[in-house]
Amino acid sequence: MEKLIEIKHLSKTFGTNEVLKDIGFTVNKGEVVCIIGSSGSGKSTLLRCVNLLEKPSGGQIIYKGENILDDKHDIYAYRTKLGMVFQQFNLFNNFNVLGNCTVGQIKVLKRSREEAEEVAMKYLKVVGMDQYINAKPRQLSGGQKQRVAIARALSMEPDVMLFDEPTSALDPEMVGEVLKVMRELAESGLTMLIVTHEMGFAKDVADRVVFMDQGVIVEEGSPEQVLNNPVQERTREFLSRTLNQ
Amino acid sequence: MTLKLIYKILVENWPMFLRGAGMTLYISIISTILGSIIGLIVGVIRTIPMPERGFKKVVLKIVNGILSAYIEFFRGTPMMVQAMVIYYGSAEAFGISIDKYLAAIFIVSINTGAYMSEIVRGGIVSIDKGQFEAAHALGMNHVKTMTNVVMPQVIRNILPATGNEFVINIKDTSVLNVISVSELYFVTKSIAGNSFIFYPPFFIACILYFVMTFTVTRILRLFERKIDGPENFDLTGNQMQVARPEDIIRKKRAEGIGHPY
């Protein structure tokens, strides 16, 4: 299997607070990896370190054989290869739905407007938002915003999609529509790295589940193994807490 | 009696009033535009994230220091005094005689710039961090993020404050009479001085000022609405297979056929 992103000895400190300690894991091409763990365990920070929204304090992030933490590396070009979906959607308020999905393509990938709109429409259809191209973000519901955000990231045609708790800010009834889109994407063979609290979703969709606690990876393996037969005591505690709610 | 007097003054001096009002508008429009441009540039520079080390950090610190001094100085001293210092100072201390209209526009512009740069900075700071992050995540650098995502939102958000500045400029150009710029107040003062009639000319000036400021605020409000776009949006695609009766009626009416049934 082709290694797409390899993380080695990654650490991140905020002041004296050590949020990530010696993290190492690999995302292979076509794989869906779910990162689970309680709040404050460093999952989101890890994901944000992967696309350098947070600057890691140490370690290496190797993307297609190159360490992108080298000073020379063009982080802007690297980021276009990673699609990011945020918990708070972060749609651009000054653009309508179509504009949100085309601005990156036009300004960063230098695609023509016609081509960008064609690509955007293709992915807006995938997420079922193609009828809403004239709407402004403030006119959409949370679930709709998040689906547009997914289309915006897909429109850049990235190698990996990063999801940072994509359903945590949504009403329960809107979680379903977003998870459905993500399920379809996973089935289409897209490489995905997902931070989530949706255990059922992780169990169904993930090829691999990573459990994090207090800034370290405690356990990693198939969903079957991590979620049903965890080896580590801490994983068992976490699962019993979340599943018994 | 007084109404008659006002009318008389108006009839005798209307070209002067009009020219004065025109000069006031001219100076305040140009200065507000120049000042906004200064404000945008200064505001953007002052919000550049500080690099962690190196030459760039030193340069940025020095530039920020100069810009803060500029803002503090021009916000902290009266424009009337600045006008005296700059106009007469340039002539007496340095022997450079500048055109008084140029001096007027210069003084009002840098004043507006000082206020606007703080307004712009506030506007940039108030934009949700998520907007920056989403732009960065798409691979945009700082300049692209600012020009495509942040500044359009900032400009929309600071429009009301810009309107304020514009109104203030229309009124505050009256202090330029100290360097004998023939704006509305200066003209009114001359009319009053020539005729020894005081309250009617100033009453007319008052109304003229109000008409100018009110028109400007209305126009800016319209502009804001235009930027905001329509309150509603239309779904695209033909999920609606059959046209609704009201659409048919509207279409026929537009074609001039009248009621179709």
Coordinates of C-alpha atoms in Angstrom, one line a residue, chain A residues 67-193:
Chain A
N67 CA 9.3 16.2 4.8
I68 CA 7.0 19.2 4.6
L69 CA 8.4 20.7 7.8
D70 CA 11.6 21.6 5.9
D71 CA 11.9 25.4 5.7
K72 CA 12.2 25.1 2.0
H73 CA 9.0 23.3 1.4
D74 CA 6.1 25.2 -0.2
I75 CA 3.4 24.9 2.4
Y76 CA 0.8 26.6 0.2
A77 CA 1.2 24.0 -2.5
Y78 CA 1.1 21.3 0.1
R79 CA -2.2 22.5 1.6
T80 CA -3.9 22.4 -1.8
K81 CA -3.4 18.6 -1.6
L82 CA -5.3 18.4 1.6
G83 CA -9.0 19.2 1.8
M84 CA -10.0 20.5 5.2
V85 CA -13.5 20.4 6.7
F86 CA -14.0 22.4 9.9
Q87 CA -16.3 21.9 12.8
Q88 CA -17.6 25.4 12.4
F89 CA -17.9 25.1 8.6
N90 CA -16.0 28.4 8.0
L91 CA -17.7 29.1 4.7
F92 CA -16.6 32.4 3.2
N93 CA -19.3 34.8 4.1
N94 CA -18.6 37.1 1.2
F95 CA -19.3 34.4 -1.4
N96 CA -22.4 32.5 -2.4
V97 CA -22.2 28.7 -2.5
L98 CA -20.8 28.5 -6.0
G99 CA -18.2 31.2 -5.2
N100 CA -17.1 29.3 -2.1
C101 CA -16.4 26.3 -4.3
T102 CA -14.6 28.2 -7.0
V103 CA -12.5 30.9 -5.4
G104 CA -9.8 28.5 -4.3
Q105 CA -9.7 26.8 -7.7
I106 CA -9.4 30.1 -9.5
K107 CA -7.0 32.0 -7.2
V108 CA -4.8 29.2 -6.1
L109 CA -5.0 26.4 -8.7
K110 CA -5.3 29.1 -11.5
R111 CA -8.2 27.3 -13.2
S112 CA -10.4 29.2 -15.6
R113 CA -13.8 30.4 -14.2
E114 CA -15.6 28.0 -16.6
E115 CA -13.5 25.0 -15.5
A116 CA -13.8 25.9 -11.8
E117 CA -17.6 26.2 -12.1
E118 CA -17.8 22.9 -13.8
V119 CA -15.7 21.2 -11.2
A120 CA -17.6 22.9 -8.4
M121 CA -21.0 21.8 -9.8
K122 CA -19.8 18.3 -10.1
Y123 CA -18.9 18.1 -6.3
L124 CA -22.0 20.2 -5.3
K125 CA -24.0 17.4 -7.0
V126 CA -22.1 14.8 -5.0
V127 CA -23.1 16.5 -1.7
G128 CA -26.6 17.3 -3.0
M129 CA -26.3 21.1 -2.8
D130 CA -26.3 21.9 -6.6
Q131 CA -29.6 23.7 -6.4
Y132 CA -28.3 26.1 -3.8
I133 CA -25.5 27.7 -5.8
N134 CA -27.0 31.2 -5.4
A135 CA -27.5 31.1 -1.7
K136 CA -25.2 32.9 0.8
P137 CA -23.9 30.9 3.7
R138 CA -26.1 32.8 6.2
Q139 CA -29.1 31.5 4.3
L140 CA -28.3 27.8 4.8
S141 CA -28.8 25.4 7.7
G142 CA -25.9 23.9 9.5
G143 CA -26.0 20.6 7.7
Q144 CA -26.2 22.4 4.3
K145 CA -23.3 24.6 5.2
Q146 CA -21.2 21.6 6.1
R147 CA -22.1 19.8 2.9
V148 CA -21.0 22.9 0.9
A149 CA -17.8 23.0 3.0
I150 CA -17.2 19.4 1.9
A151 CA -17.8 20.3 -1.7
R152 CA -15.5 23.3 -1.4
A153 CA -12.7 21.1 -0.2
L154 CA -13.4 18.4 -2.8
S155 CA -13.4 21.0 -5.6
M156 CA -9.6 21.4 -5.0
E157 CA -9.4 17.7 -5.9
P158 CA -7.1 16.9 -2.9
D159 CA -5.3 13.7 -2.2
V160 CA -6.6 13.5 1.3
M161 CA -9.6 14.9 3.0
L162 CA -9.2 16.0 6.7
F163 CA -12.4 16.2 8.7
D164 CA -12.2 18.0 12.1
E165 CA -15.3 16.9 14.0
P166 CA -17.6 17.7 11.1
T167 CA -20.8 16.9 12.8
S168 CA -20.1 18.2 16.3
A169 CA -21.7 21.7 15.7
L170 CA -24.8 20.3 14.1
D171 CA -28.3 19.6 15.4
P172 CA -28.8 15.8 15.8
E173 CA -31.2 15.7 12.8
M174 CA -28.6 17.2 10.5
V175 CA -25.8 14.9 11.5
G176 CA -27.3 12.2 9.3
E177 CA -27.1 14.1 6.0
V178 CA -23.5 15.0 6.6
L179 CA -22.5 11.5 7.6
K180 CA -24.3 10.1 4.6
V181 CA -22.2 12.3 2.3
M182 CA -19.0 11.2 4.1
R183 CA -20.0 7.6 3.8
E184 CA -20.4 7.9 0.1
L185 CA -17.0 9.6 -0.2
A186 CA -15.4 6.8 1.8
E187 CA -17.0 4.2 -0.5
S188 CA -15.7 6.0 -3.5
G189 CA -12.1 5.3 -2.4
L190 CA -11.1 8.8 -1.2
T191 CA -8.4 8.9 1.4
M192 CA -9.9 10.4 4.6
L193 CA -8.6 11.3 8.0

